[in-house]
């Protein structure tokens, strides 16, 4: 149970070198003195269809950039600001909150490296998307996703993240990893230097590995149990789910600036949220959950444990209300009114057994 985030946040992040940090390590959300409310499902009859970034229409891309620009224009202490959204990641990953509401005031909450990974990020994006839509007054607004599993044009950083004058640009990225270079979904810090054809095949096999070969059941896909009273699970632990440990982390490392001591922005929990690419990457990670489920393979089921279903987080919603949300309420994305565009590309890796 995450506590009331505005009340008990520790504004000193841990888990990275604070002396060399480029971003602020102060990660607490602004407090508006509001009470935490119960979450209710959206009532509007609209499905926000998230779209593959490399296939976005001009209108989709323009809307997205306009929304990001509007977010950047807000003062930092606004709960919808670019900085406030980025800090959410830091607070939930770098020791902002303790398990005080579960009776363990001295144990930090860490939503990575365990079965909290998928649901936490799903909720994070849910609010982020609705906030962006609200900023441009568009109730149909849907996030793009970085479709890195599509070999036809999806494996490079999407174009509109690159120009230095784009609202979606971030200066703290690895300067070597720009188009036409394809992302390495198995990146381990070493440059691969292979042909595009080889890299594509390797990437498809890596997606197959994460969704099929290594993600055979609930635990291997979602990650191991992490319940009240457990210390944060360390990076590299065996219990990390297949996608989190695999393609997800590889993309973070590949995008982050390797010349910076903390690999800002994408290469570190505390700073990842400062790169707009983070949310677009996670949109695809969230899509992997849906695709995994839709494979219909026996064993591809969400956790049913009470500890998982009742785990909760607190976010500011698009109306600046504080709401508490539960894992159990994010399992069905149709109730959250969003979905993913269906492309041919996602078929590609299904035939790419390593
Ligand atoms: Cu919260 Cu991709 O990490």
Tab-separated table of C-alpha atoms and ligand atoms in Angstrom:
chain	number	residue	atom	x	y	z
A	1	UNK	CA	0.000	0.000	0.000
A	2	UNK	CA	1.491	3.272	-1.060
A	3	UNK	CA	0.796	5.995	1.505
A	4	UNK	CA	-0.797	9.363	0.812
A	5	UNK	CA	2.004	10.579	-1.439
A	6	UNK	CA	1.707	14.227	-0.509
A	7	UNK	CA	1.896	13.591	3.196
A	8	UNK	CA	4.769	11.306	3.821
A	9	UNK	CA	7.082	11.549	0.853
A	10	UNK	CA	10.801	11.604	1.638
A	11	UNK	CA	12.278	14.257	-0.584
A	12	UNK	CA	15.733	12.746	-0.890
A	13	UNK	CA	16.141	10.092	-3.481
A	14	UNK	CA	18.487	7.141	-3.175
A	15	UNK	CA	19.824	4.558	-5.558
A	16	UNK	CA	22.113	6.765	-7.643
A	17	UNK	CA	25.084	9.023	-7.157
A	18	UNK	CA	23.569	12.260	-5.880
A	19	UNK	CA	26.852	14.134	-6.204
A	20	UNK	CA	26.992	13.641	-9.958
A	21	UNK	CA	23.257	13.665	-10.687
A	22	UNK	CA	22.162	15.929	-13.523
A	23	UNK	CA	18.486	15.994	-12.578
A	24	UNK	CA	17.021	16.935	-9.252
A	25	UNK	CA	16.953	14.107	-6.766
A	26	UNK	CA	14.035	15.783	-5.032
A	27	UNK	CA	11.168	13.616	-6.070
A	28	UNK	CA	8.109	14.413	-4.006
A	29	UNK	CA	4.878	15.499	-5.689
A	30	UNK	CA	3.433	18.909	-4.850
A	31	UNK	CA	0.929	18.970	-2.050
A	32	UNK	CA	-2.399	20.675	-2.690
A	33	UNK	CA	-3.811	19.690	0.679
A	34	UNK	CA	-6.381	17.364	-0.868
A	35	UNK	CA	-7.755	14.136	0.560
A	36	UNK	CA	-7.112	10.858	-1.243
A	37	UNK	CA	-10.214	9.751	-3.140
A	38	UNK	CA	-11.457	6.419	-4.350
A	39	UNK	CA	-10.815	5.724	-8.006
A	40	UNK	CA	-13.786	5.399	-10.318
A	41	UNK	CA	-13.626	4.054	-13.855
A	42	UNK	CA	-13.989	6.631	-16.601
A	43	UNK	CA	-17.577	7.107	-17.712
A	44	UNK	CA	-17.098	8.519	-21.176
A	45	UNK	CA	-17.807	6.131	-24.053
A	46	UNK	CA	-14.515	6.685	-25.777
A	47	UNK	CA	-11.667	4.333	-26.462
A	48	UNK	CA	-8.300	5.980	-26.688
A	49	UNK	CA	-6.426	3.934	-29.240
A	50	UNK	CA	-2.696	4.140	-28.667
A	51	UNK	CA	-0.842	4.296	-31.941
A	52	UNK	CA	2.531	3.085	-33.204
A	53	UNK	CA	4.798	6.140	-33.216
A	54	UNK	CA	6.424	5.363	-36.569
A	55	UNK	CA	3.020	5.134	-38.266
A	56	UNK	CA	1.462	8.187	-36.660
A	57	UNK	CA	-0.483	10.547	-38.897
A	58	UNK	CA	0.545	14.183	-38.988
A	59	UNK	CA	-2.495	14.993	-36.918
A	60	UNK	CA	-1.639	12.423	-34.252
A	61	UNK	CA	1.965	13.556	-34.027
A	62	UNK	CA	1.010	17.242	-33.914
A	63	UNK	CA	-1.462	16.646	-31.106
A	64	UNK	CA	1.058	14.681	-29.141
A	65	UNK	CA	3.723	17.367	-29.503
A	66	UNK	CA	1.263	20.084	-28.629
A	67	UNK	CA	0.270	18.247	-25.460
A	68	UNK	CA	3.884	17.686	-24.404
A	69	UNK	CA	4.639	21.352	-25.050
A	70	UNK	CA	1.657	22.338	-22.899
A	71	UNK	CA	2.908	20.068	-20.133
A	72	UNK	CA	6.363	21.609	-20.324
A	73	UNK	CA	4.829	25.070	-20.071
A	74	UNK	CA	3.277	24.415	-16.658
A	75	UNK	CA	5.145	25.604	-13.572
A	76	UNK	CA	7.157	22.821	-11.931
A	77	UNK	CA	5.036	22.795	-8.788
A	78	UNK	CA	1.854	21.971	-10.727
A	79	UNK	CA	0.943	18.277	-10.342
A	80	UNK	CA	0.576	17.965	-14.129
A	81	UNK	CA	3.906	19.601	-14.942
A	82	UNK	CA	6.625	17.847	-16.868
A	83	UNK	CA	8.790	17.718	-13.727
A	84	UNK	CA	5.977	16.468	-11.490
A	85	UNK	CA	5.220	13.641	-13.897
A	86	UNK	CA	8.895	12.721	-14.087
A	87	UNK	CA	9.218	12.739	-10.310
A	88	UNK	CA	6.514	10.100	-9.939
A	89	UNK	CA	8.966	7.541	-11.241
A	90	UNK	CA	11.719	8.694	-8.939
A	91	UNK	CA	9.465	8.725	-5.867
A	92	UNK	CA	8.201	5.180	-6.401
A	93	UNK	CA	11.608	3.809	-7.321
A	94	UNK	CA	14.201	5.742	-5.371
A	95	UNK	CA	12.887	5.639	-1.855
A	96	UNK	CA	10.268	8.400	-1.781
A	97	UNK	CA	7.740	6.293	0.100
A	98	UNK	CA	7.824	3.753	2.856
A	99	UNK	CA	5.359	0.989	3.641
A	100	UNK	CA	4.028	3.016	6.558
A	101	UNK	CA	0.376	2.272	5.733
A	102	UNK	CA	1.127	-1.449	5.838
A	103	UNK	CA	2.813	-1.171	9.205
A	104	UNK	CA	6.435	-1.013	8.027
A	105	UNK	CA	7.465	2.636	8.304
A	106	UNK	CA	11.147	1.835	7.889
A	107	UNK	CA	10.891	-0.177	4.694
A	108	UNK	CA	10.908	1.635	1.357
A	109	UNK	CA	8.557	0.918	-1.512
A	110	UNK	CA	10.142	-0.149	-4.805
A	111	UNK	CA	7.832	-0.931	-7.678
A	112	UNK	CA	10.518	-2.507	-9.879
A	113	UNK	CA	12.036	-5.967	-9.960
A	114	UNK	CA	8.816	-7.699	-8.920
A	115	UNK	CA	5.175	-8.265	-9.821
A	116	UNK	CA	4.359	-4.596	-9.173
A	117	UNK	CA	6.212	-3.579	-12.318
A	118	UNK	CA	3.450	-4.029	-14.911
A	119	UNK	CA	0.475	-2.705	-12.906
A	120	UNK	CA	2.300	0.327	-11.513
A	121	UNK	CA	3.437	1.500	-14.943
A	122	UNK	CA	-0.001	0.841	-16.412
A	123	UNK	CA	-1.543	3.212	-13.915
A	124	UNK	CA	1.224	5.749	-14.355
A	125	UNK	CA	0.567	5.917	-18.110
A	126	UNK	CA	-3.186	5.909	-17.636
A	127	UNK	CA	-3.054	9.200	-15.750
A	128	UNK	CA	-0.260	10.655	-17.857
A	129	UNK	CA	-2.322	10.096	-21.014
A	130	UNK	CA	-5.458	11.629	-19.552
A	131	UNK	CA	-3.514	14.621	-18.257
A	132	UNK	CA	-2.006	15.252	-21.691
A	133	UNK	CA	-5.454	14.976	-23.260
A	134	UNK	CA	-6.854	17.430	-20.769
A	135	UNK	CA	-4.071	19.904	-21.491
A	136	UNK	CA	-5.134	20.125	-25.126
A	137	UNK	CA	-8.797	19.618	-24.420
A	138	UNK	CA	-9.048	16.373	-26.310
A	139	UNK	CA	-10.925	13.530	-24.613
A	140	UNK	CA	-9.838	11.109	-27.361
A	141	UNK	CA	-6.141	11.794	-26.881
A	142	UNK	CA	-4.090	8.592	-26.947
A	143	UNK	CA	-0.385	8.051	-26.414
A	144	UNK	CA	1.894	6.795	-29.136
A	145	UNK	CA	3.929	3.684	-28.466
A	146	UNK	CA	7.445	2.983	-29.585
A	147	UNK	CA	6.710	-0.121	-31.622
A	148	UNK	CA	10.238	-1.565	-31.286
A	149	UNK	CA	8.968	-5.032	-32.147
A	150	UNK	CA	7.948	-3.974	-35.666
A	151	UNK	CA	10.837	-4.746	-38.049
A	152	UNK	CA	9.313	-2.492	-40.698
A	153	UNK	CA	10.241	0.939	-39.404
A	154	UNK	CA	9.599	0.459	-35.701
A	155	UNK	CA	13.077	-0.316	-34.461
A	156	UNK	CA	14.621	3.159	-34.512
A	157	UNK	CA	13.826	6.024	-32.147
A	158	UNK	CA	10.694	7.570	-33.679
A	159	UNK	CA	11.486	10.706	-35.748
A	160	UNK	CA	9.584	13.297	-33.802
A	161	UNK	CA	11.693	12.686	-30.696
A	162	UNK	CA	14.860	13.795	-32.478
A	163	UNK	CA	14.892	17.454	-33.544
A	164	UNK	CA	16.456	19.576	-30.802
A	165	UNK	CA	13.501	21.951	-31.027
A	166	UNK	CA	10.898	19.222	-30.568
A	167	UNK	CA	9.023	19.243	-27.244
A	168	UNK	CA	9.709	15.495	-27.212
A	169	UNK	CA	13.472	15.941	-27.503
A	170	UNK	CA	15.775	15.128	-24.625
A	171	UNK	CA	19.420	16.113	-24.600
A	172	UNK	CA	20.440	13.281	-22.249
A	173	UNK	CA	20.448	10.367	-24.637
A	174	UNK	CA	23.214	8.273	-26.112
A	175	UNK	CA	24.406	10.319	-29.086
A	176	UNK	CA	25.465	7.182	-30.966
A	177	UNK	CA	22.035	5.600	-30.874
A	178	UNK	CA	20.165	7.642	-33.430
A	179	UNK	CA	18.427	6.520	-36.612
A	180	UNK	CA	19.245	4.824	-38.876
A	181	UNK	CA	20.772	2.695	-36.097
A	182	UNK	CA	18.322	0.034	-34.936
A	183	UNK	CA	17.665	-0.455	-31.261
A	184	UNK	CA	19.281	-3.505	-29.714
A	185	UNK	CA	16.584	-5.189	-27.642
A	186	UNK	CA	19.210	-7.322	-25.955
A	187	UNK	CA	21.589	-4.423	-25.265
A	188	UNK	CA	23.984	-5.158	-22.431
A	189	UNK	CA	26.186	-2.087	-22.670
A	190	UNK	CA	28.238	-3.312	-25.609
A	191	UNK	CA	27.808	-2.142	-29.190
A	192	UNK	CA	26.920	-4.985	-31.466
A	193	UNK	CA	27.995	-3.747	-34.889
A	194	UNK	CA	25.912	-6.125	-36.996
A	195	UNK	CA	23.892	-5.640	-40.172
A	196	UNK	CA	20.316	-4.409	-39.941
A	197	UNK	CA	19.066	-7.794	-41.022
A	198	UNK	CA	20.886	-9.549	-38.210
A	199	UNK	CA	19.791	-6.941	-35.663
A	200	UNK	CA	16.157	-7.258	-36.736
A	201	UNK	CA	16.205	-11.019	-36.384
A	202	UNK	CA	17.915	-10.757	-33.053
A	203	UNK	CA	15.309	-8.253	-31.833
A	204	UNK	CA	12.414	-10.441	-32.918
A	205	UNK	CA	13.924	-13.434	-31.165
A	206	UNK	CA	14.368	-11.326	-28.048
A	207	UNK	CA	10.698	-10.353	-28.024
A	208	UNK	CA	9.763	-13.984	-28.527
A	209	UNK	CA	12.068	-14.946	-25.681
A	210	UNK	CA	10.412	-12.455	-23.283
A	211	UNK	CA	6.809	-13.229	-24.208
A	212	UNK	CA	6.920	-16.924	-24.902
A	213	UNK	CA	10.029	-18.825	-23.960
A	214	UNK	CA	10.886	-17.041	-20.712
A	215	UNK	CA	7.378	-15.805	-19.890
A	216	UNK	CA	5.610	-19.135	-19.660
A	217	UNK	CA	3.568	-18.444	-16.551
A	218	UNK	CA	2.322	-15.737	-14.243
A	219	UNK	CA	5.425	-15.546	-12.140
A	220	UNK	CA	7.994	-15.666	-14.899
A	221	UNK	CA	6.185	-12.959	-16.855
A	222	UNK	CA	5.106	-10.599	-14.061
A	223	UNK	CA	7.966	-11.181	-11.667
A	224	UNK	CA	8.111	-12.600	-8.191
A	225	UNK	CA	6.042	-11.720	-5.172
A	226	UNK	CA	6.774	-8.528	-3.318
A	227	UNK	CA	4.472	-7.939	-0.373
A	228	UNK	CA	4.151	-5.726	2.686
A	229	UNK	CA	7.200	-6.064	4.873
A	230	UNK	CA	9.519	-7.095	2.035
A	231	UNK	CA	12.595	-4.986	1.461
A	232	UNK	CA	12.880	-3.484	-2.040
A	233	UNK	CA	13.938	-6.151	-4.500
A	234	UNK	CA	17.357	-5.362	-5.913
A	235	UNK	CA	18.135	-4.894	-9.543
A	236	UNK	CA	19.380	-8.130	-11.033
A	237	UNK	CA	17.356	-10.304	-8.649
A	238	UNK	CA	16.107	-13.585	-10.045
A	239	UNK	CA	12.489	-12.710	-9.475
A	240	UNK	CA	12.283	-10.030	-12.184
A	241	UNK	CA	9.722	-10.730	-14.894
A	242	UNK	CA	10.880	-11.634	-18.400
A	243	UNK	CA	9.946	-8.390	-20.144
A	244	UNK	CA	11.094	-6.159	-17.321
A	245	UNK	CA	14.492	-7.829	-17.166
A	246	UNK	CA	14.739	-8.224	-20.932
A	247	UNK	CA	13.605	-5.847	-23.656
A	248	UNK	CA	12.399	-3.251	-21.163
A	249	UNK	CA	15.724	-2.732	-19.427
A	250	UNK	CA	17.737	-3.101	-22.619
A	251	UNK	CA	15.892	-0.146	-24.178
A	252	UNK	CA	16.425	1.972	-21.065
A	253	UNK	CA	20.151	1.323	-21.186
A	254	UNK	CA	20.399	1.771	-24.933
A	255	UNK	CA	18.716	5.187	-24.849
A	256	UNK	CA	20.383	6.620	-21.729
A	257	UNK	CA	23.535	8.690	-22.171
A	258	UNK	CA	26.432	6.370	-21.411
A	259	UNK	CA	28.826	9.285	-20.980
A	260	UNK	CA	26.885	10.541	-17.941
A	261	UNK	CA	27.725	9.067	-14.549
A	262	UNK	CA	24.143	8.020	-13.844
A	263	UNK	CA	23.215	7.264	-17.466
A	264	UNK	CA	20.609	9.998	-17.510
A	265	UNK	CA	17.890	10.157	-18.460
A	266	UNK	CA	16.580	6.758	-19.501
A	267	UNK	CA	19.352	4.737	-17.937
A	268	UNK	CA	18.400	5.480	-14.334
A	269	UNK	CA	15.170	5.153	-12.353
A	270	UNK	CA	15.453	8.584	-10.812
A	271	UNK	CA	15.745	10.429	-14.133
A	272	UNK	CA	13.949	8.197	-16.675
A	273	UNK	CA	10.693	10.157	-16.501
A	274	UNK	CA	12.429	13.281	-17.828
A	275	UNK	CA	12.679	11.777	-21.294
A	276	UNK	CA	9.335	11.791	-23.149
A	277	UNK	CA	10.559	8.626	-24.823
A	278	UNK	CA	10.185	6.881	-21.466
A	279	UNK	CA	6.385	6.982	-21.624
A	280	UNK	CA	6.324	5.931	-25.243
A	281	UNK	CA	8.646	3.035	-24.487
A	282	UNK	CA	6.458	2.042	-21.556
A	283	UNK	CA	3.395	2.266	-23.698
A	284	UNK	CA	4.902	-0.551	-25.761
A	285	UNK	CA	5.918	-2.433	-22.624
A	286	UNK	CA	2.303	-2.198	-21.462
A	287	UNK	CA	1.223	-3.412	-24.876
A	288	UNK	CA	3.454	-6.477	-24.367
A	289	UNK	CA	1.305	-7.385	-21.373
A	290	UNK	CA	-1.785	-7.250	-23.552
A	291	UNK	CA	-0.154	-9.226	-26.387
A	292	UNK	CA	1.085	-11.850	-23.934
A	293	UNK	CA	-2.400	-12.268	-22.556
A	294	UNK	CA	-3.935	-12.367	-26.027
A	295	UNK	CA	-1.617	-15.177	-27.101
A	296	UNK	CA	-4.118	-17.289	-25.202
A	297	UNK	CA	-1.465	-19.729	-24.049
A	298	UNK	CA	-2.255	-21.714	-20.946
A	299	UNK	CA	-0.402	-20.100	-18.077
A	300	UNK	CA	-0.686	-16.591	-19.515
A	301	UNK	CA	-2.767	-15.265	-16.626
A	302	UNK	CA	-2.513	-12.280	-14.291
A	303	UNK	CA	-1.689	-12.982	-10.639
A	304	UNK	CA	-4.707	-13.873	-8.472
A	305	UNK	CA	-3.097	-13.436	-5.073
A	306	UNK	CA	-4.837	-11.030	-2.773
A	307	UNK	CA	-1.539	-9.282	-2.081
A	308	UNK	CA	-1.204	-8.466	-5.749
A	309	UNK	CA	-4.839	-7.563	-6.404
A	310	UNK	CA	-4.977	-5.211	-3.423
A	311	UNK	CA	-1.634	-3.502	-3.883
A	312	UNK	CA	-2.289	0.200	-4.424
A	313	UNK	CA	-0.694	3.474	-5.486
A	314	UNK	CA	-1.722	7.096	-5.274
A	315	UNK	CA	-1.686	9.446	-8.283
A	316	UNK	CA	-2.937	12.872	-9.237
A	317	UNK	CA	-5.587	12.428	-11.899
A	318	UNK	CA	-6.425	14.763	-14.783
A	319	UNK	CA	-8.564	16.888	-12.459
A	320	UNK	CA	-5.740	17.290	-9.952
A	321	UNK	CA	-7.561	15.006	-7.545
A	322	UNK	CA	-5.531	12.503	-5.579
A	323	UNK	CA	-6.810	8.998	-6.183
A	324	UNK	CA	-5.884	5.590	-4.862
A	325	UNK	CA	-5.781	2.842	-7.475
A	326	UNK	CA	-5.456	-0.911	-7.134
A	327	UNK	CA	-3.779	-3.557	-9.251
A	328	UNK	CA	-7.059	-5.402	-9.576
A	329	UNK	CA	-8.626	-2.455	-11.392
A	330	UNK	CA	-6.030	-2.226	-14.139
A	331	UNK	CA	-6.275	-5.773	-15.440
A	332	UNK	CA	-9.043	-5.020	-17.938
A	333	UNK	CA	-7.927	-2.189	-20.155
A	334	UNK	CA	-11.332	-1.816	-21.812
A	335	UNK	CA	-12.631	-0.540	-18.475
A	336	UNK	CA	-9.842	2.032	-18.514
A	337	UNK	CA	-11.020	3.118	-21.971
A	338	UNK	CA	-7.862	2.582	-23.924
A	339	UNK	CA	-6.549	0.030	-26.332
A	340	UNK	CA	-3.726	-0.574	-28.799
A	341	UNK	CA	-3.803	-0.249	-32.531
A	342	UNK	CA	-3.356	-3.610	-34.222
A	343	UNK	CA	-0.485	-3.775	-36.696
A	344	UNK	CA	0.893	-6.499	-38.904
A	345	UNK	CA	4.246	-6.106	-37.218
A	346	UNK	CA	3.297	-7.775	-33.991
A	347	UNK	CA	2.949	-11.026	-35.862
A	348	UNK	CA	6.587	-10.879	-36.888
A	349	UNK	CA	8.123	-12.099	-33.642
A	350	UNK	CA	5.639	-14.938	-33.210
A	351	UNK	CA	7.534	-16.858	-35.828
A	352	UNK	CA	10.903	-15.901	-34.432
A	353	UNK	CA	11.626	-18.627	-31.999
A	354	UNK	CA	15.262	-18.217	-30.996
B	1	LIG	CU1	9.827	2.181	-14.035
B	1	LIG	CU2	11.034	1.387	-17.401
B	1	LIG	O1	10.937	1.682	-15.551
